[in-house]
């Protein structure tokens, strides 16, 4: 078990990604070396075009690197077939997107159980697990039968977080999870992520807001396809505290 | 809901999942169907137009399959079952009508008028033609046959010994009657196996006396068993000389061309008489009873080789025209090819109609198919984000392909079911408007219609489904 705990969730070496955009070649990643250990909460920052989204797509197994190595939970991902990558995305990775990306005509619970469908879990066991995931993402359960259009932005993002949790993955990848939310709701979502992190889930979060990065235990900065800074943050801020302070201020004013 | 929930106890992470591996197929089908219904619900007009195309095409296929079954049945029982080397010559002018133009009875209709024109002299003349292996007139009717206390109703044929060649009869016991017996109008009879067994269960039929109608006959032979042709027992038959039949039995019973189907028990293998499903109308009141008694309504000519049939057909026509003093250009009082020729003509007319309807149905189905492809392509384009999400959460390319293919199938099968319903209604309507045509919707037509619908769904759903499966999740999930 200790060996398992010690194994990094993400390990990339010389990760390179080039792609063609029109006639020009874009070198999105120029050889990234990075290791994310189990239980870390890492913020990836950088200006647009720095390669942070490309990195997230590669780590999320949605894309293949031009060169370099990637081990996810000890699995050499570059050697996997397309079908195996789909399975890896299903079992090992949970995605949280800036614009939630919920299926509009499905209920919150149906959205949450979608990954279970592709894992072969359906019916009552899937619903039970979906409700557990919604509880873990702190969505009031009376919202489970609502469609996304009937939910607030914060609620929708909780549904998305529940969806990312439902298959019990090793890693949650969040791409600007607070980008479409106001400050307070964004903090609420960060509080949910921090609590999941407290319980041992590894989280990699892309953001360009330093305020959000401040809630993570480690901040990695990208620029021009390279890692330019990688700093631990020994005592990150707690989103709960900020929210409490915010509430006090509101009462005072 | 803004307060962070501190009440929740324990870990927020979920216990490890017992994973089965892949999506259960049944679930995929159910979800795809639901998804298809949802899409149709959102784009009602577009969905309705698509489905209408399928409905029209499938309804057309349904009606055609029904019609084709009708014609095929007649074909198989009639023409298809005719010995390839036997020509049927009818002693009437036969005008045939297409099946759809008739108003009564069942199936195809052949009209005859006047009295039969074929004489004993005609038969003799035909026997002398080159390549002719055997000739026999054949008249028949169902009559009761008695032997002592036993009696049996069977098909009685009046014929020449040539019937052995045209029908493929051979004698098992005794002997067939001779041409001399025919010339002398002897009261002799040859029994089929079934009749022999019914009347003489102990065997030894040869030499016994039987009574047909009110005339006594002596049994001179028993035929070898031929078996059954479809539901007809070929051995349930009595053969007597044609002259005796016309002179003695026609006078004693209601012997005439059987109408409303074939003489039951008639050997369809060699034709003679109308095949099942073909009705013969004989104009009433124009028959000369004397002629009806002397002349043959039907003569069968066996040819030595099937390849000589066309040659012999024209030779027969020439010989009979000469015998009957028919000048070129005027109407023959006989028909070479007989009832079956009439049936053939009718079937040709029917198949022309079938092809026409088939073409319309195929076009409708094709339009419906393009409609399905169009709707599905639009749906794939609109649902890029959904596809991206599904891929991100672990759907394989095959899962996506299957989902969209099943959605296309759902649309086409809905259309197919509605189409089969419309086709059945149309068929019933046709059968009430055109009485006598057995247009009752058949299961085979239902199957044909649904197969067409499924084929359309698969063919025209495959390309959009492929497009869906090729979606790049990164593009699809670009921040909106």
PDB file of N, CA and C in Angstrom, chain A residues 2-35:
ATOM      1  N   UNK A   2       1.910   1.225   0.804  1.00  0.00           N
ATOM      2  CA  UNK A   2       2.751   2.424   0.867  1.00  0.00           C
ATOM      3  C   UNK A   2       3.338   2.737  -0.501  1.00  0.00           C
ATOM      4  N   UNK A   3       3.677   1.678  -1.184  1.00  0.00           N
ATOM      5  CA  UNK A   3       4.248   1.858  -2.515  1.00  0.00           C
ATOM      6  C   UNK A   3       3.222   2.560  -3.411  1.00  0.00           C
ATOM      7  N   UNK A   4       1.987   2.086  -3.265  1.00  0.00           N
ATOM      8  CA  UNK A   4       0.891   2.662  -4.030  1.00  0.00           C
ATOM      9  C   UNK A   4       0.723   4.146  -3.701  1.00  0.00           C
ATOM     10  N   UNK A   5       0.812   4.452  -2.388  1.00  0.00           N
ATOM     11  CA  UNK A   5       0.625   5.835  -1.953  1.00  0.00           C
ATOM     12  C   UNK A   5       1.750   6.727  -2.464  1.00  0.00           C
ATOM     13  N   UNK A   6       2.949   6.133  -2.562  1.00  0.00           N
ATOM     14  CA  UNK A   6       4.107   6.918  -2.970  1.00  0.00           C
ATOM     15  C   UNK A   6       4.127   7.210  -4.460  1.00  0.00           C
ATOM     16  N   UNK A   7       3.462   6.346  -5.212  1.00  0.00           N
ATOM     17  CA  UNK A   7       3.528   6.477  -6.669  1.00  0.00           C
ATOM     18  C   UNK A   7       2.898   7.795  -7.095  1.00  0.00           C
ATOM     19  N   UNK A   8       3.583   8.594  -7.913  1.00  0.00           N
ATOM     20  CA  UNK A   8       2.973   9.852  -8.342  1.00  0.00           C
ATOM     21  C   UNK A   8       1.725   9.604  -9.192  1.00  0.00           C
ATOM     22  N   UNK A   9       0.758  10.506  -9.045  1.00  0.00           N
ATOM     23  CA  UNK A   9      -0.448  10.402  -9.874  1.00  0.00           C
ATOM     24  C   UNK A   9      -0.120  10.828 -11.307  1.00  0.00           C
ATOM     25  N   UNK A  10       0.659  11.912 -11.404  1.00  0.00           N
ATOM     26  CA  UNK A  10       1.077  12.366 -12.729  1.00  0.00           C
ATOM     27  C   UNK A  10       2.598  12.432 -12.756  1.00  0.00           C
ATOM     28  N   UNK A  11       3.188  11.873 -13.763  1.00  0.00           N
ATOM     29  CA  UNK A  11       4.617  12.081 -13.976  1.00  0.00           C
ATOM     30  C   UNK A  11       4.821  12.268 -15.463  1.00  0.00           C
ATOM     31  N   UNK A  12       5.310  13.438 -15.865  1.00  0.00           N
ATOM     32  CA  UNK A  12       5.592  13.667 -17.291  1.00  0.00           C
ATOM     33  C   UNK A  12       7.064  14.013 -17.447  1.00  0.00           C
ATOM     34  N   UNK A  13       7.638  13.538 -18.543  1.00  0.00           N
ATOM     35  CA  UNK A  13       9.035  13.821 -18.856  1.00  0.00           C
ATOM     36  C   UNK A  13       9.135  14.303 -20.281  1.00  0.00           C
ATOM     37  N   UNK A  14       9.753  15.482 -20.443  1.00  0.00           N
ATOM     38  CA  UNK A  14       9.986  16.036 -21.771  1.00  0.00           C
ATOM     39  C   UNK A  14       8.715  16.064 -22.614  1.00  0.00           C
ATOM     40  N   UNK A  15       7.619  16.372 -21.967  1.00  0.00           N
ATOM     41  CA  UNK A  15       6.341  16.353 -22.674  1.00  0.00           C
ATOM     42  C   UNK A  15       6.287  17.501 -23.686  1.00  0.00           C
ATOM     43  N   UNK A  16       6.073  17.135 -24.954  1.00  0.00           N
ATOM     44  CA  UNK A  16       6.108  18.094 -26.047  1.00  0.00           C
ATOM     45  C   UNK A  16       4.840  17.966 -26.871  1.00  0.00           C
ATOM     46  N   UNK A  17       4.303  19.108 -27.248  1.00  0.00           N
ATOM     47  CA  UNK A  17       3.141  19.080 -28.142  1.00  0.00           C
ATOM     48  C   UNK A  17       3.269  20.179 -29.181  1.00  0.00           C
ATOM     49  N   UNK A  18       3.311  19.757 -30.439  1.00  0.00           N
ATOM     50  CA  UNK A  18       3.289  20.703 -31.553  1.00  0.00           C
ATOM     51  C   UNK A  18       1.992  20.483 -32.298  1.00  0.00           C
ATOM     52  N   UNK A  19       1.419  21.553 -32.778  1.00  0.00           N
ATOM     53  CA  UNK A  19       0.297  21.343 -33.705  1.00  0.00           C
ATOM     54  C   UNK A  19       0.289  22.441 -34.749  1.00  0.00           C
ATOM     55  N   UNK A  20      -0.329  22.111 -35.836  1.00  0.00           N
ATOM     56  CA  UNK A  20      -0.355  23.013 -36.968  1.00  0.00           C
ATOM     57  C   UNK A  20      -1.592  23.894 -36.853  1.00  0.00           C
ATOM     58  N   UNK A  21      -1.396  25.168 -37.009  1.00  0.00           N
ATOM     59  CA  UNK A  21      -2.538  26.070 -37.028  1.00  0.00           C
ATOM     60  C   UNK A  21      -2.447  26.850 -38.333  1.00  0.00           C
ATOM     61  N   UNK A  22      -3.255  26.457 -39.299  1.00  0.00           N
ATOM     62  CA  UNK A  22      -3.112  27.044 -40.626  1.00  0.00           C
ATOM     63  C   UNK A  22      -1.802  26.572 -41.216  1.00  0.00           C
ATOM     64  N   UNK A  23      -0.925  27.518 -41.530  1.00  0.00           N
ATOM     65  CA  UNK A  23       0.349  27.137 -42.123  1.00  0.00           C
ATOM     66  C   UNK A  23       1.487  27.163 -41.108  1.00  0.00           C
ATOM     67  N   UNK A  24       1.199  27.736 -39.937  1.00  0.00           N
ATOM     68  CA  UNK A  24       2.292  27.832 -38.968  1.00  0.00           C
ATOM     69  C   UNK A  24       2.245  26.694 -37.955  1.00  0.00           C
ATOM     70  N   UNK A  25       3.410  26.326 -37.479  1.00  0.00           N
ATOM     71  CA  UNK A  25       3.534  25.280 -36.486  1.00  0.00           C
ATOM     72  C   UNK A  25       3.533  25.941 -35.116  1.00  0.00           C
ATOM     73  N   UNK A  26       2.642  25.472 -34.249  1.00  0.00           N
ATOM     74  CA  UNK A  26       2.599  26.018 -32.903  1.00  0.00           C
ATOM     75  C   UNK A  26       3.281  25.024 -31.965  1.00  0.00           C
ATOM     76  N   UNK A  27       4.285  25.499 -31.234  1.00  0.00           N
ATOM     77  CA  UNK A  27       4.937  24.641 -30.240  1.00  0.00           C
ATOM     78  C   UNK A  27       4.281  24.925 -28.906  1.00  0.00           C
ATOM     79  N   UNK A  28       3.223  24.202 -28.619  1.00  0.00           N
ATOM     80  CA  UNK A  28       2.420  24.504 -27.440  1.00  0.00           C
ATOM     81  C   UNK A  28       3.147  24.101 -26.162  1.00  0.00           C
ATOM     82  N   UNK A  29       3.777  22.942 -26.191  1.00  0.00           N
ATOM     83  CA  UNK A  29       4.570  22.504 -25.040  1.00  0.00           C
ATOM     84  C   UNK A  29       5.961  22.142 -25.547  1.00  0.00           C
ATOM     85  N   UNK A  30       7.000  22.645 -24.854  1.00  0.00           N
ATOM     86  CA  UNK A  30       8.363  22.463 -25.364  1.00  0.00           C
ATOM     87  C   UNK A  30       9.201  21.552 -24.489  1.00  0.00           C
ATOM     88  N   UNK A  31       8.579  20.591 -23.830  1.00  0.00           N
ATOM     89  CA  UNK A  31       9.376  19.682 -22.999  1.00  0.00           C
ATOM     90  C   UNK A  31       9.151  19.966 -21.535  1.00  0.00           C
ATOM     91  N   UNK A  32       8.029  19.473 -21.033  1.00  0.00           N
ATOM     92  CA  UNK A  32       7.645  19.732 -19.650  1.00  0.00           C
ATOM     93  C   UNK A  32       8.060  18.538 -18.785  1.00  0.00           C
ATOM     94  N   UNK A  33       8.719  18.797 -17.670  1.00  0.00           N
ATOM     95  CA  UNK A  33       8.964  17.764 -16.668  1.00  0.00           C
ATOM     96  C   UNK A  33       8.173  18.166 -15.430  1.00  0.00           C
ATOM     97  N   UNK A  34       7.308  17.271 -14.994  1.00  0.00           N
ATOM     98  CA  UNK A  34       6.486  17.630 -13.842  1.00  0.00           C
ATOM     99  C   UNK A  34       5.998  16.357 -13.163  1.00  0.00           C
ATOM    100  N   UNK A  35       5.959  16.391 -11.841  1.00  0.00           N
ATOM    101  CA  UNK A  35       5.423  15.256 -11.089  1.00  0.00           C
ATOM    102  C   UNK A  35       4.394  15.781 -10.098  1.00  0.00           C
TER     103      UNK A  35
END
